[in-house]
CSV table of C-alpha atoms in Angstrom, one decimal:
chain,number,residue,atom,x,y,z
Q,277,MET,CA,0.0,-0.2,-0.2
Q,278,LYS,CA,3.0,2.4,1.2
Q,279,ASP,CA,4.2,1.9,-2.5
Q,280,ALA,CA,0.8,2.3,-4.4
Q,281,ASP,CA,0.3,5.3,-7.1
Q,282,LEU,CA,-3.1,4.0,-7.4
Q,283,VAL,CA,-5.7,2.4,-5.1
Q,284,VAL,CA,-8.9,1.2,-6.4
Q,285,LEU,CA,-11.8,0.7,-4.0
Q,286,ALA,CA,-13.8,-2.0,-5.2
Q,287,VAL,CA,-16.0,-3.0,-2.4
Q,288,PRO,CA,-19.7,-2.6,-1.8
Q,289,VAL,CA,-20.7,1.2,-0.9
Q,290,GLY,CA,-21.7,0.1,2.2
Q,291,ALA,CA,-18.2,-1.0,3.0
Q,292,MET,CA,-16.5,2.1,1.7
Q,293,GLU,CA,-16.1,4.1,5.0
Q,294,ALA,CA,-14.5,1.0,7.0
Q,295,VAL,CA,-12.0,0.1,4.1
Q,296,THR,CA,-11.0,3.9,3.8
Q,297,ARG,CA,-10.4,4.3,7.4
Q,298,GLU,CA,-8.3,1.2,7.5
Q,299,ILE,CA,-5.7,2.0,4.9
Q,300,ALA,CA,-5.7,5.8,4.7
Q,301,PRO,CA,-3.0,5.9,7.2
Q,302,HIS,CA,-0.4,3.8,4.7
Q,303,LEU,CA,-1.3,5.9,1.3
Q,304,ALA,CA,1.7,7.5,0.2
Q,305,PRO,CA,1.5,11.6,-0.6
Q,306,GLY,CA,0.9,12.1,-3.9
Q,307,ALA,CA,-1.1,8.6,-4.4
Q,308,THR,CA,-4.4,8.8,-6.8
Q,309,ILE,CA,-7.3,6.9,-4.8
Q,310,THR,CA,-10.6,6.0,-6.7
Q,311,ASP,CA,-13.3,3.6,-6.3
Q,312,VAL,CA,-16.4,1.8,-8.6
Q,313,GLY,CA,-19.4,2.3,-6.4
Q,314,SER,CA,-22.6,2.9,-8.3
Q,315,VAL,CA,-23.4,5.6,-6.4
Q,316,LYS,CA,-21.2,8.8,-5.7
Q,317,ARG,CA,-22.5,11.5,-3.6
Q,318,ASP,CA,-22.7,8.9,-0.6
Q,319,VAL,CA,-19.0,7.1,-1.2
Q,320,ILE,CA,-17.3,10.7,-1.6
Q,321,ALA,CA,-19.2,11.2,2.0
Q,322,ALA,CA,-17.6,8.1,3.1
Q,323,VAL,CA,-14.4,8.4,1.6
Q,324,ALA,CA,-13.2,12.0,1.4
Q,325,PRO,CA,-13.1,13.0,5.3
Q,326,HIS,CA,-10.7,10.1,5.8
Q,327,LEU,CA,-8.1,10.6,3.2
Q,328,PRO,CA,-4.9,12.1,4.1
Q,329,LYS,CA,-3.5,15.5,2.5
Q,330,GLY,CA,-1.8,15.1,-0.6
Q,331,VAL,CA,-3.7,12.3,-1.7
Q,332,HIS,CA,-6.0,12.9,-4.9
Q,333,PHE,CA,-9.6,11.3,-4.4
Q,334,VAL,CA,-11.1,10.8,-7.8
Q,335,PRO,CA,-14.9,8.9,-7.7
Q,336,GLY,CA,-15.2,6.8,-10.4
Q,337,HIS,CA,-18.2,4.3,-11.9
Q,338,PRO,CA,-17.7,1.9,-14.9
Q,339,LEU,CA,-21.3,1.2,-16.5
Q,340,ALA,CA,-20.1,-2.4,-17.0
Q,341,GLY,CA,-20.4,-5.6,-15.8
Q,342,THR,CA,-23.1,-8.5,-15.8
Q,343,GLU,CA,-25.4,-10.0,-13.1
Q,344,HIS,CA,-22.3,-11.8,-11.8
Q,345,SER,CA,-20.1,-10.4,-9.3
Q,346,GLY,CA,-16.5,-11.3,-8.0
Q,347,PRO,CA,-13.1,-11.5,-9.3
Q,348,ARG,CA,-13.9,-14.6,-11.7
Q,349,SER,CA,-16.7,-12.7,-13.7
Q,350,GLY,CA,-14.8,-10.3,-15.2
Q,351,PHE,CA,-13.3,-10.8,-18.9
Q,352,ALA,CA,-10.8,-9.3,-20.7
Q,353,GLU,CA,-13.5,-6.9,-23.5
Q,354,LEU,CA,-15.8,-5.8,-20.3
Q,355,PHE,CA,-14.8,-2.5,-20.6
Q,356,ASP,CA,-14.7,-2.3,-24.5
Q,357,ASN,CA,-17.0,1.0,-25.3
Q,358,ARG,CA,-18.4,1.4,-22.2
Q,359,TYR,CA,-18.9,4.6,-20.1
Q,360,VAL,CA,-16.7,5.1,-17.2
Q,361,LEU,CA,-18.4,8.1,-14.9
Q,362,LEU,CA,-15.9,10.3,-13.3
Q,363,THR,CA,-17.2,12.6,-10.4
Q,364,PRO,CA,-13.8,14.5,-9.3
Q,365,ASP,CA,-14.3,18.0,-7.1
Q,366,PRO,CA,-13.7,20.8,-9.2
Q,367,GLY,CA,-10.7,21.2,-6.8
Q,368,THR,CA,-8.9,17.6,-7.5
Q,369,ALA,CA,-5.8,17.9,-9.1
Q,370,PRO,CA,-6.1,18.0,-13.0
Q,371,GLU,CA,-3.2,15.2,-13.4
Q,372,ALA,CA,-4.8,13.1,-11.3
Q,373,VAL,CA,-7.9,12.7,-13.1
Q,374,ALA,CA,-5.8,12.4,-16.4
Q,375,ARG,CA,-3.9,9.4,-15.0
Q,376,LEU,CA,-7.4,7.7,-13.8
Q,377,ARG,CA,-9.1,8.7,-17.4
Q,378,ALA,CA,-5.8,7.2,-19.6
Q,379,LEU,CA,-5.9,3.9,-17.6
Q,380,TRP,CA,-9.7,3.6,-17.9
Q,381,GLU,CA,-9.2,4.5,-21.4
Q,382,GLY,CA,-6.5,1.8,-22.0
Q,383,CYS,CA,-9.0,-0.5,-21.0
Q,384,GLY,CA,-11.3,0.3,-23.8
Q,385,ALA,CA,-13.9,2.8,-22.0
Q,386,ASN,CA,-15.0,6.1,-22.7
Q,387,VAL,CA,-14.5,8.6,-20.0
Q,388,GLU,CA,-16.6,11.1,-19.0
Q,389,GLU,CA,-16.9,13.4,-16.1
Q,390,MET,CA,-20.0,15.0,-14.0
Q,391,ASP,CA,-21.0,16.5,-11.0
Q,392,ALA,CA,-21.7,14.0,-8.2
Q,393,ASP,CA,-25.2,14.4,-7.4
Q,394,HIS,CA,-26.0,14.5,-11.5
Q,395,HIS,CA,-24.8,11.1,-11.3
Q,396,ASP,CA,-26.6,9.7,-8.8
Q,397,LEU,CA,-29.9,11.0,-10.6
Q,398,VAL,CA,-28.8,9.7,-14.0
Q,399,LEU,CA,-28.0,6.0,-12.5
Q,400,ALA,CA,-31.3,6.1,-10.4
Q,401,VAL,CA,-33.3,6.6,-14.0
Q,402,THR,CA,-31.1,4.2,-16.1
Q,403,SER,CA,-30.0,1.4,-13.2
Q,404,HIS,CA,-31.2,1.9,-9.7
Q,405,THR,CA,-35.0,2.1,-10.2
Q,406,PRO,CA,-35.3,-0.5,-12.8
Q,407,HIS,CA,-33.1,-3.1,-10.8
Q,408,LEU,CA,-35.9,-2.3,-8.0
Q,409,ILE,CA,-38.6,-3.0,-10.5
Q,410,ALA,CA,-37.0,-6.3,-11.5
Q,411,TYR,CA,-36.5,-7.6,-8.2
Q,412,THR,CA,-40.0,-7.1,-7.3
Q,413,MET,CA,-41.2,-8.4,-10.3
Q,414,VAL,CA,-39.5,-11.5,-10.0
Q,415,GLY,CA,-40.5,-11.8,-6.4
Q,416,VAL,CA,-44.1,-11.4,-7.1
Q,417,ALA,CA,-43.6,-14.4,-9.5
Q,418,ASP,CA,-41.9,-16.4,-6.9
Q,419,ASP,CA,-44.9,-15.6,-4.2
Q,420,LEU,CA,-47.8,-16.9,-6.5
Q,421,ARG,CA,-49.5,-19.6,-6.0
Q,422,ARG,CA,-51.7,-20.3,-8.7
Q,423,VAL,CA,-48.9,-20.5,-10.9
Q,424,THR,CA,-46.1,-23.1,-9.9
Q,425,ASP,CA,-42.3,-22.3,-9.9
Q,426,SER,CA,-41.8,-24.6,-12.5
Q,427,GLU,CA,-43.8,-22.8,-14.7
Q,428,VAL,CA,-42.6,-19.3,-14.1
Q,429,ILE,CA,-39.3,-20.7,-15.0
Q,430,LYS,CA,-40.6,-22.7,-18.0
Q,431,TYR,CA,-42.4,-20.0,-19.9
Q,432,SER,CA,-40.5,-17.6,-18.9
Q,433,ALA,CA,-41.0,-15.2,-22.2
Q,434,ALA,CA,-38.6,-12.4,-23.0
Q,435,GLY,CA,-40.0,-9.4,-20.4
Q,436,PHE,CA,-39.7,-11.7,-17.4
Q,437,ARG,CA,-36.6,-13.7,-18.2
Q,438,ASP,CA,-34.6,-10.4,-18.6
Q,439,PHE,CA,-36.0,-9.3,-15.2
Q,440,THR,CA,-35.0,-12.9,-13.7
Q,441,ARG,CA,-31.2,-11.8,-15.2
Q,442,ILE,CA,-31.5,-8.2,-13.6
Q,443,ALA,CA,-32.7,-9.8,-10.7
Q,444,ALA,CA,-29.9,-12.1,-10.0
Q,445,SER,CA,-27.4,-9.2,-9.3
Q,446,ASP,CA,-25.8,-9.3,-6.0
Q,447,PRO,CA,-27.6,-8.8,-2.8
Q,448,THR,CA,-24.9,-6.6,-0.8
Q,449,MET,CA,-24.1,-4.3,-3.5
Q,450,TRP,CA,-27.8,-3.4,-4.4
Q,451,ARG,CA,-29.1,-2.9,-0.9
Q,452,ASP,CA,-25.9,-0.4,-0.2
Q,453,VAL,CA,-26.9,1.2,-3.6
Q,454,PHE,CA,-30.6,1.7,-2.7
Q,455,LEU,CA,-29.7,2.6,1.1
Q,456,SER,CA,-26.9,5.4,-0.2
Q,457,ASN,CA,-28.8,6.7,-3.3
Q,458,LYS,CA,-31.8,6.8,-1.3
Q,459,ASP,CA,-33.4,10.3,-2.4
Q,460,ALA,CA,-33.0,9.8,-6.4
Q,461,THR,CA,-34.0,6.6,-6.1
Q,462,LEU,CA,-37.7,7.3,-4.0
Q,463,GLU,CA,-38.4,10.5,-6.5
Q,464,ILE,CA,-37.9,7.8,-9.4
Q,465,LEU,CA,-39.9,5.4,-8.4
Q,466,GLY,CA,-42.9,8.0,-7.6
Q,467,ARG,CA,-42.9,9.5,-10.7
Q,468,PHE,CA,-42.8,5.4,-12.1
Q,469,THR,CA,-45.9,4.6,-9.7
Q,470,GLU,CA,-47.7,7.7,-11.3
Q,471,GLU,CA,-46.9,6.3,-14.9
Q,472,LEU,CA,-47.8,3.0,-13.8
Q,473,PHE,CA,-51.4,4.1,-12.0
Q,474,ALA,CA,-52.0,6.1,-15.2
Q,475,LEU,CA,-51.9,3.1,-17.4
Q,476,GLN,CA,-53.4,0.6,-14.8
Q,477,ARG,CA,-56.3,3.2,-15.0
Q,478,ALA,CA,-56.1,2.8,-19.1
Q,479,ILE,CA,-56.6,-0.9,-18.8
Q,480,ARG,CA,-59.2,-1.0,-16.3
Q,481,THR,CA,-61.1,1.9,-18.2
Q,482,GLY,CA,-60.4,0.0,-22.0
Q,483,ASP,CA,-58.2,3.1,-23.2
Q,484,GLY,CA,-57.0,1.5,-25.9
Q,485,ASP,CA,-55.7,5.0,-27.0
Q,486,HIS,CA,-53.6,6.0,-24.4
Q,487,LEU,CA,-52.0,2.5,-24.2
Q,488,PHE,CA,-51.0,2.7,-27.9
Q,489,ASP,CA,-49.7,6.3,-27.9
Q,490,TYR,CA,-47.7,5.3,-24.5
Q,491,PHE,CA,-46.1,2.3,-26.3
Q,492,THR,CA,-45.5,3.7,-29.7
Q,493,ARG,CA,-43.5,7.0,-27.7
Q,494,THR,CA,-41.4,4.6,-25.6
Q,495,ARG,CA,-40.3,2.8,-28.8
Q,496,ALA,CA,-38.2,5.9,-30.0
Q,497,ILE,CA,-35.5,5.5,-26.8
Q,498,ARG,CA,-34.9,2.2,-27.9
Q,499,ARG,CA,-33.8,3.1,-31.8
Q,500,GLY,CA,-31.8,5.7,-29.8
Q,501,ILE,CA,-29.6,3.0,-27.6
Q,502,ILE,CA,-29.3,1.0,-30.9
Q,503,GLU,CA,-27.8,3.8,-32.8
Q,504,ALA,CA,-25.3,4.8,-29.8
Q,505,GLY,CA,-24.1,1.7,-30.0
Q,506,GLN,CA,-24.4,0.8,-26.5
Q,507,ASP,CA,-26.4,-2.6,-27.2
Q,508,THR,CA,-24.3,-5.1,-28.5
Q,509,ASP,CA,-25.1,-7.5,-26.9
Q,510,ALA,CA,-28.6,-7.7,-26.9
Q,511,PRO,CA,-30.4,-11.0,-26.5
Q,512,ASP,CA,-31.8,-11.4,-29.8
Q,513,PHE,CA,-28.2,-10.5,-31.6
Q,514,GLY,CA,-26.9,-13.6,-30.1
Q,515,ARG,CA,-30.2,-15.5,-31.8
Q,516,MET,CA,-30.6,-13.7,-35.1
Q,517,PRO,CA,-28.6,-14.6,-38.0
Q,518,ALA,CA,-26.3,-12.1,-39.8
Q,519,LYS,CA,-28.7,-11.5,-42.6
Q,520,ALA,CA,-31.5,-10.1,-39.9
Q,521,ARG,CA,-28.8,-8.0,-37.8
Q,522,ALA,CA,-28.1,-6.5,-40.9
Q,523,ASP,CA,-31.8,-5.3,-41.6
Q,524,GLU,CA,-31.9,-4.0,-38.1
Q,525,GLY,CA,-29.2,-1.7,-38.7
Q,526,ALA,CA,-30.9,-0.7,-41.9
Q,527,GLU,CA,-34.0,-0.5,-40.1
Q,528,LYS,CA,-35.5,3.0,-39.9
H,288,MET,CA,-58.6,-20.5,-48.4
H,289,LYS,CA,-61.0,-23.3,-49.8
H,290,ASP,CA,-58.3,-26.1,-49.7
H,291,ALA,CA,-56.6,-25.2,-46.7
H,292,ASP,CA,-55.9,-28.0,-44.0
H,293,LEU,CA,-54.7,-25.6,-41.6
H,294,VAL,CA,-55.2,-22.0,-41.0
H,295,VAL,CA,-53.1,-19.6,-39.0
H,296,LEU,CA,-54.5,-16.5,-37.7
H,297,ALA,CA,-51.1,-14.5,-36.9
H,298,VAL,CA,-52.7,-10.8,-36.4
H,299,PRO,CA,-53.2,-8.9,-33.2
H,300,VAL,CA,-55.4,-10.1,-30.4
H,301,GLY,CA,-57.9,-7.3,-31.3
H,302,ALA,CA,-58.3,-8.3,-34.7
H,303,MET,CA,-59.0,-11.6,-34.4
H,304,GLU,CA,-62.8,-11.9,-34.7
H,305,ALA,CA,-63.2,-9.6,-37.8
H,306,VAL,CA,-60.6,-11.8,-39.6
H,307,THR,CA,-62.4,-14.8,-38.5
H,308,ARG,CA,-65.7,-13.4,-39.5
H,309,GLU,CA,-64.5,-12.8,-42.9
H,310,ILE,CA,-62.5,-16.2,-43.5
H,311,ALA,CA,-65.3,-18.6,-41.9
H,312,PRO,CA,-67.6,-19.3,-44.8
H,313,HIS,CA,-64.5,-20.3,-46.8
H,314,LEU,CA,-63.2,-22.7,-44.4
H,315,ALA,CA,-63.4,-26.5,-45.5
H,316,PRO,CA,-64.9,-29.1,-43.3
H,317,GLY,CA,-62.5,-30.6,-41.5
H,318,ALA,CA,-60.0,-28.0,-41.4
H,319,THR,CA,-57.8,-26.6,-38.5
H,320,ILE,CA,-57.5,-23.2,-37.4
H,321,THR,CA,-55.3,-22.2,-35.1
H,322,ASP,CA,-54.0,-18.7,-33.7
H,323,VAL,CA,-50.7,-17.4,-32.4
H,324,GLY,CA,-51.8,-15.2,-30.2
H,325,SER,CA,-50.6,-13.9,-26.4
H,326,VAL,CA,-53.9,-14.1,-25.1
H,327,LYS,CA,-56.5,-17.4,-24.8
H,328,ARG,CA,-59.4,-16.7,-23.2
H,329,ASP,CA,-60.6,-13.6,-25.1
H,330,VAL,CA,-59.4,-15.2,-28.4
H,331,ILE,CA,-61.6,-18.1,-27.7
H,332,ALA,CA,-64.3,-16.1,-27.4
H,333,ALA,CA,-63.6,-13.9,-30.2
H,334,VAL,CA,-63.1,-17.0,-32.6
H,335,ALA,CA,-65.3,-19.9,-31.8
H,336,PRO,CA,-68.3,-18.7,-32.2
H,337,HIS,CA,-68.5,-17.9,-35.9
H,338,LEU,CA,-66.5,-20.7,-36.9
H,339,PRO,CA,-68.7,-23.4,-39.0
H,340,LYS,CA,-69.6,-26.9,-38.0
H,341,GLY,CA,-66.8,-29.1,-38.7
H,342,VAL,CA,-63.6,-27.2,-38.2
H,343,HIS,CA,-61.5,-27.8,-35.4
H,344,PHE,CA,-60.3,-24.8,-33.3
H,345,VAL,CA,-57.3,-25.2,-31.6
H,346,PRO,CA,-56.0,-21.8,-29.9
H,347,GLY,CA,-52.0,-22.0,-29.7
H,348,HIS,CA,-49.4,-19.6,-28.5
H,349,PRO,CA,-45.8,-19.8,-29.4
H,350,LEU,CA,-43.6,-18.1,-26.7
H,351,ALA,CA,-40.8,-17.0,-28.8
H,352,GLY,CA,-40.3,-14.0,-31.0
H,353,THR,CA,-37.9,-11.0,-30.4
H,354,GLU,CA,-39.2,-7.0,-30.1
H,355,HIS,CA,-39.3,-6.9,-34.1
H,356,SER,CA,-42.6,-7.7,-35.5
H,357,GLY,CA,-43.9,-8.7,-39.1
H,358,PRO,CA,-42.5,-11.5,-41.3
H,359,ARG,CA,-38.8,-10.0,-42.2
H,360,SER,CA,-38.4,-10.7,-38.5
H,361,GLY,CA,-38.7,-14.4,-38.4
H,362,PHE,CA,-35.6,-16.6,-38.7
H,363,ALA,CA,-34.9,-19.9,-38.9
H,364,GLU,CA,-34.2,-21.0,-35.6
H,365,LEU,CA,-37.1,-18.8,-34.2
H,366,PHE,CA,-38.7,-21.5,-32.4
H,367,ASP,CA,-35.9,-24.0,-31.3
H,368,ASN,CA,-36.4,-25.4,-27.8
H,369,ARG,CA,-39.3,-22.6,-27.3
H,370,TYR,CA,-42.4,-23.5,-25.4
H,371,VAL,CA,-45.8,-23.6,-27.9
H,372,LEU,CA,-49.0,-23.8,-25.4
H,373,LEU,CA,-51.9,-25.2,-27.5
H,374,THR,CA,-55.3,-24.4,-25.1
H,375,PRO,CA,-57.8,-26.6,-26.7
H,376,ASP,CA,-61.3,-27.0,-25.5
H,377,PRO,CA,-61.6,-30.4,-24.0
H,378,GLY,CA,-63.9,-31.3,-26.6
H,379,THR,CA,-61.6,-30.8,-29.7
H,380,ALA,CA,-60.7,-33.5,-32.1
H,381,PRO,CA,-57.5,-35.4,-30.6
H,382,GLU,CA,-56.4,-35.7,-34.1
H,383,ALA,CA,-56.6,-32.1,-34.8
H,384,VAL,CA,-54.6,-31.0,-31.6
H,385,ALA,CA,-52.1,-33.9,-32.8
H,386,ARG,CA,-51.7,-32.8,-36.1
H,387,LEU,CA,-51.2,-29.3,-34.8
H,388,ARG,CA,-48.8,-30.7,-31.8
H,389,ALA,CA,-46.7,-32.1,-35.1
H,390,LEU,CA,-46.5,-29.2,-37.2
H,391,TRP,CA,-45.0,-27.1,-33.9
H,392,GLU,CA,-42.4,-29.7,-33.0
H,393,GLY,CA,-41.3,-30.0,-36.4
H,394,CYS,CA,-40.5,-26.4,-35.8
H,395,GLY,CA,-38.0,-27.7,-33.0
H,396,ALA,CA,-40.6,-26.1,-30.3
H,397,ASN,CA,-42.0,-28.0,-27.0
H,398,VAL,CA,-45.3,-28.2,-26.9
H,399,GLU,CA,-47.7,-28.1,-24.0
H,400,GLU,CA,-51.1,-27.9,-23.3
H,401,MET,CA,-53.3,-26.2,-20.5
H,402,ASP,CA,-56.5,-24.8,-19.7
H,403,ALA,CA,-57.3,-21.0,-21.4
H,404,ASP,CA,-57.6,-19.6,-18.2
H,405,HIS,CA,-54.5,-20.8,-16.4
H,406,HIS,CA,-52.8,-19.8,-19.8
H,407,ASP,CA,-53.8,-15.9,-19.3
H,408,LEU,CA,-52.7,-15.9,-15.6
H,409,VAL,CA,-49.4,-17.7,-16.6
H,410,LEU,CA,-48.8,-15.1,-19.1
H,411,ALA,CA,-49.7,-12.0,-17.0
H,412,VAL,CA,-46.8,-13.4,-14.8
H,413,THR,CA,-44.0,-13.8,-16.8
H,414,SER,CA,-44.7,-11.3,-20.0
H,415,HIS,CA,-47.8,-9.0,-20.0
H,416,THR,CA,-47.1,-7.2,-16.4
H,417,PRO,CA,-43.5,-7.2,-17.1
H,418,HIS,CA,-43.9,-5.5,-20.4
H,419,LEU,CA,-46.0,-3.1,-18.9
H,420,ILE,CA,-43.6,-2.3,-16.2
H,421,ALA,CA,-40.7,-2.1,-19.0
H,422,TYR,CA,-42.9,0.6,-20.7
H,423,THR,CA,-43.7,2.4,-17.8
H,424,MET,CA,-39.9,2.8,-16.8
H,425,VAL,CA,-38.7,3.7,-20.0
H,426,GLY,CA,-41.8,6.3,-20.2
H,427,VAL,CA,-40.8,7.6,-17.2
H,428,ALA,CA,-37.0,8.0,-18.1
H,429,ASP,CA,-38.3,9.9,-21.4
H,430,ASP,CA,-40.4,12.6,-19.1
H,431,LEU,CA,-37.7,13.4,-16.9
H,432,ARG,CA,-36.4,16.9,-17.7
H,433,ARG,CA,-33.1,17.2,-15.2
H,434,VAL,CA,-32.0,14.2,-16.9
H,435,THR,CA,-31.4,14.5,-21.0
H,436,ASP,CA,-32.4,12.1,-23.2
H,437,SER,CA,-28.9,11.5,-24.9
H,438,GLU,CA,-28.0,10.6,-21.3
H,439,VAL,CA,-30.5,8.4,-20.8
H,440,ILE,CA,-29.2,6.7,-24.2
H,441,LYS,CA,-25.6,7.0,-23.5
H,442,TYR,CA,-25.3,5.6,-19.8
H,443,SER,CA,-28.0,3.0,-20.0
H,444,ALA,CA,-26.5,0.5,-18.1
H,445,ALA,CA,-27.9,-3.5,-18.3
H,446,GLY,CA,-30.9,-2.8,-16.1
H,447,PHE,CA,-32.3,0.1,-18.3
H,448,ARG,CA,-31.4,-1.6,-21.6
H,449,ASP,CA,-33.3,-4.4,-21.3
H,450,PHE,CA,-36.2,-2.5,-20.7
H,451,THR,CA,-36.3,-0.3,-23.5
H,452,ARG,CA,-35.6,-3.3,-26.0
H,453,ILE,CA,-39.0,-4.8,-24.3
H,454,ALA,CA,-40.4,-1.6,-24.5
H,455,ALA,CA,-39.9,-1.6,-28.1
H,456,SER,CA,-42.0,-3.9,-29.1
H,457,ASP,CA,-45.2,-3.5,-31.4
H,458,PRO,CA,-47.5,-1.1,-29.8
H,459,THR,CA,-50.5,-2.4,-31.9
H,460,MET,CA,-50.0,-6.1,-30.2
H,461,TRP,CA,-49.1,-4.9,-26.6
H,462,ARG,CA,-52.2,-2.6,-26.6
H,463,ASP,CA,-54.6,-5.5,-27.5
H,464,VAL,CA,-52.5,-7.6,-24.9
H,465,PHE,CA,-53.9,-5.7,-22.2
H,466,LEU,CA,-57.4,-4.9,-23.0
H,467,SER,CA,-58.0,-8.8,-23.8
H,468,ASN,CA,-56.1,-10.0,-21.0
H,469,LYS,CA,-57.4,-7.1,-18.4
H,470,ASP,CA,-58.4,-9.1,-15.3
H,471,ALA,CA,-55.1,-11.3,-14.7
H,472,THR,CA,-52.9,-8.3,-15.9
H,473,LEU,CA,-54.7,-5.9,-13.3
H,474,GLU,CA,-54.4,-8.5,-10.3
H,475,ILE,CA,-50.7,-9.0,-10.9
H,476,LEU,CA,-50.2,-5.5,-11.1
H,477,GLY,CA,-51.8,-5.2,-7.8
H,478,ARG,CA,-49.4,-7.7,-6.3
H,479,PHE,CA,-46.9,-5.6,-8.0
H,480,THR,CA,-47.6,-2.4,-6.7
H,481,GLU,CA,-48.1,-3.9,-3.2
H,482,GLU,CA,-44.3,-5.3,-3.0
H,483,LEU,CA,-42.9,-2.5,-4.8
H,484,PHE,CA,-44.1,-0.3,-1.6
H,485,ALA,CA,-42.7,-2.2,0.4
H,486,LEU,CA,-39.5,-2.2,-1.2
H,487,GLN,CA,-40.0,1.6,-1.4
H,488,ARG,CA,-40.9,1.7,2.6
H,489,ALA,CA,-37.4,-0.2,3.2
H,490,ILE,CA,-35.6,2.1,1.5
H,491,ARG,CA,-37.4,5.2,3.0
H,492,THR,CA,-36.4,3.7,6.5
H,493,GLY,CA,-32.9,2.3,5.6
H,494,ASP,CA,-34.3,-1.3,6.8
H,495,GLY,CA,-31.3,-3.0,4.9
H,496,ASP,CA,-32.1,-6.5,6.0
H,497,HIS,CA,-35.6,-6.4,4.4
H,498,LEU,CA,-33.6,-5.6,1.0
H,499,PHE,CA,-30.9,-8.0,1.2
H,500,ASP,CA,-33.5,-11.0,2.0
H,501,TYR,CA,-35.8,-10.2,-0.8
H,502,PHE,CA,-32.9,-9.7,-3.2
H,503,THR,CA,-31.4,-13.3,-2.2
H,504,ARG,CA,-34.7,-14.9,-2.9
H,505,THR,CA,-35.3,-13.3,-6.3
H,506,ARG,CA,-31.8,-14.9,-7.2
H,507,ALA,CA,-33.0,-18.4,-7.1
H,508,ILE,CA,-35.6,-18.2,-9.8
H,509,ARG,CA,-33.0,-17.1,-12.4
H,510,ARG,CA,-30.8,-20.3,-11.2
H,511,GLY,CA,-33.8,-22.2,-12.3
H,512,ILE,CA,-34.2,-20.4,-16.0
H,513,ILE,CA,-30.7,-21.0,-16.9
H,514,GLU,CA,-30.7,-24.9,-15.5
H,515,ALA,CA,-33.9,-25.4,-17.4
H,516,GLY,CA,-32.3,-23.9,-20.8
H,517,GLN,CA,-34.5,-21.1,-21.4
H,518,ASP,CA,-31.5,-18.4,-21.6
H,519,THR,CA,-29.4,-19.1,-24.1
H,520,ASP,CA,-29.7,-15.9,-25.8
H,521,ALA,CA,-29.1,-13.9,-22.2
H,522,PRO,CA,-27.4,-10.7,-23.2
H,523,ASP,CA,-24.1,-11.6,-21.3
H,524,PHE,CA,-23.8,-15.0,-23.2
H,525,GLY,CA,-22.9,-12.8,-26.2
H,526,ARG,CA,-20.0,-11.0,-24.4
H,527,MET,CA,-18.6,-13.4,-22.1
H,528,PRO,CA,-15.6,-15.6,-23.6
H,529,ALA,CA,-16.1,-19.3,-23.6
H,530,LYS,CA,-14.5,-19.9,-20.6
H,531,ALA,CA,-16.9,-17.5,-18.4
H,532,ARG,CA,-19.6,-19.4,-20.1
H,533,ALA,CA,-18.7,-22.9,-19.1
H,534,ASP,CA,-18.2,-21.3,-15.5
H,535,GLU,CA,-21.7,-20.2,-15.6
H,536,GLY,CA,-23.0,-23.6,-16.1
H,537,ALA,CA,-20.9,-25.0,-13.6
H,538,GLU,CA,-22.1,-22.3,-11.1
H,539,LYS,CA,-24.2,-23.3,-8.5
């Protein structure tokens, strides 16, 4: 630790403070410390106060990974064309940020910087709330007595199968994410519930136009993701023959 | 149509009745008619009353497909190792059911029979409600003014990216699914909301044990799906090297 130029905290968000307290006395002056936590404001609050002077803290979050965790779940291409978000305080030494950026770029990632609070809101929308919802839906299926477990498993169509994959993610990591990104997650959950109730009402009252318009609007976002190249691992790409994949690229 | 031994209704659920009325006078005695609708009780009510005597009706639902629709979205392996659920009335001629079963098995599918109401409940859990939830979440992201569209697209992590794929499905088809499987969908949505509120409360009150226990339970279902071989097209399989895939198979 004493000779380390770079220290990466790769532990659940809830363990960041304890680990930092333990290693802080051993950090060399001029060293850079970063993390890979899914939440940034709480990690900064947990880590920054314990660091000695002269140590550069550059919080980070690589948007990569599968539902598997632990060192054996890594693979060489994991960060290829994925985003890594850095949320350094404006006062951070630019050379420390630049070195960390170079490291991630060397792994094939695209690096961007943003404010920690904004990071937490964006991720509440694109990752944290979707995970909570997937966990919930899988839990509902598991509870339902009139549908057997084996039916849920055998007949899991596209929708549910994707949810179970998301809901297989590490429980410790996700518990900590929700506890430490509480405000943004609760805000997005509130909006989600509002919209869901509106759709539920449309189903109950038979308002087909509302459903059709809503479903038409959500299609556009998907097109954007495909065009942005963030979906090279889409499930259907594995099964579709090359011809169909080429067609999809051409589709308007 | 007059010489057809088999007629397959492959139109949105809401169009089944109109199409059946139009073709019914031209169906040959002894012909078999089936459908591929995602809902079965409503399709039976829409189709059965209009069929002439001597025509065999065997409702069906292949659990296969991607978010793409139309004839150009088909491919040869589409039904390989997928389930096709048939929901014939107990009085249906067994030879008609057997012929249809043979057709689907010839396409590589596993065929099972069940009651139409039970089908609609199982699918409300494994497909219809998950689709509605995914549509909702993508709609929320689209509405959120403090997060830009480009951020939602660029930083869409695993959770949200899967949702957008689900939410890109055909709006007409899905409008009809929700309108015609109203009761089962509303029941499952009610249970979903109950569970979601319990998790939301756990986040608000900081009840980490509740979150951890819930997330641990949902993991088991995923294992079951992998063991049942219904996830050969999992997103991570496209990116994981062969070694990691083999490890996953071995994982307990």
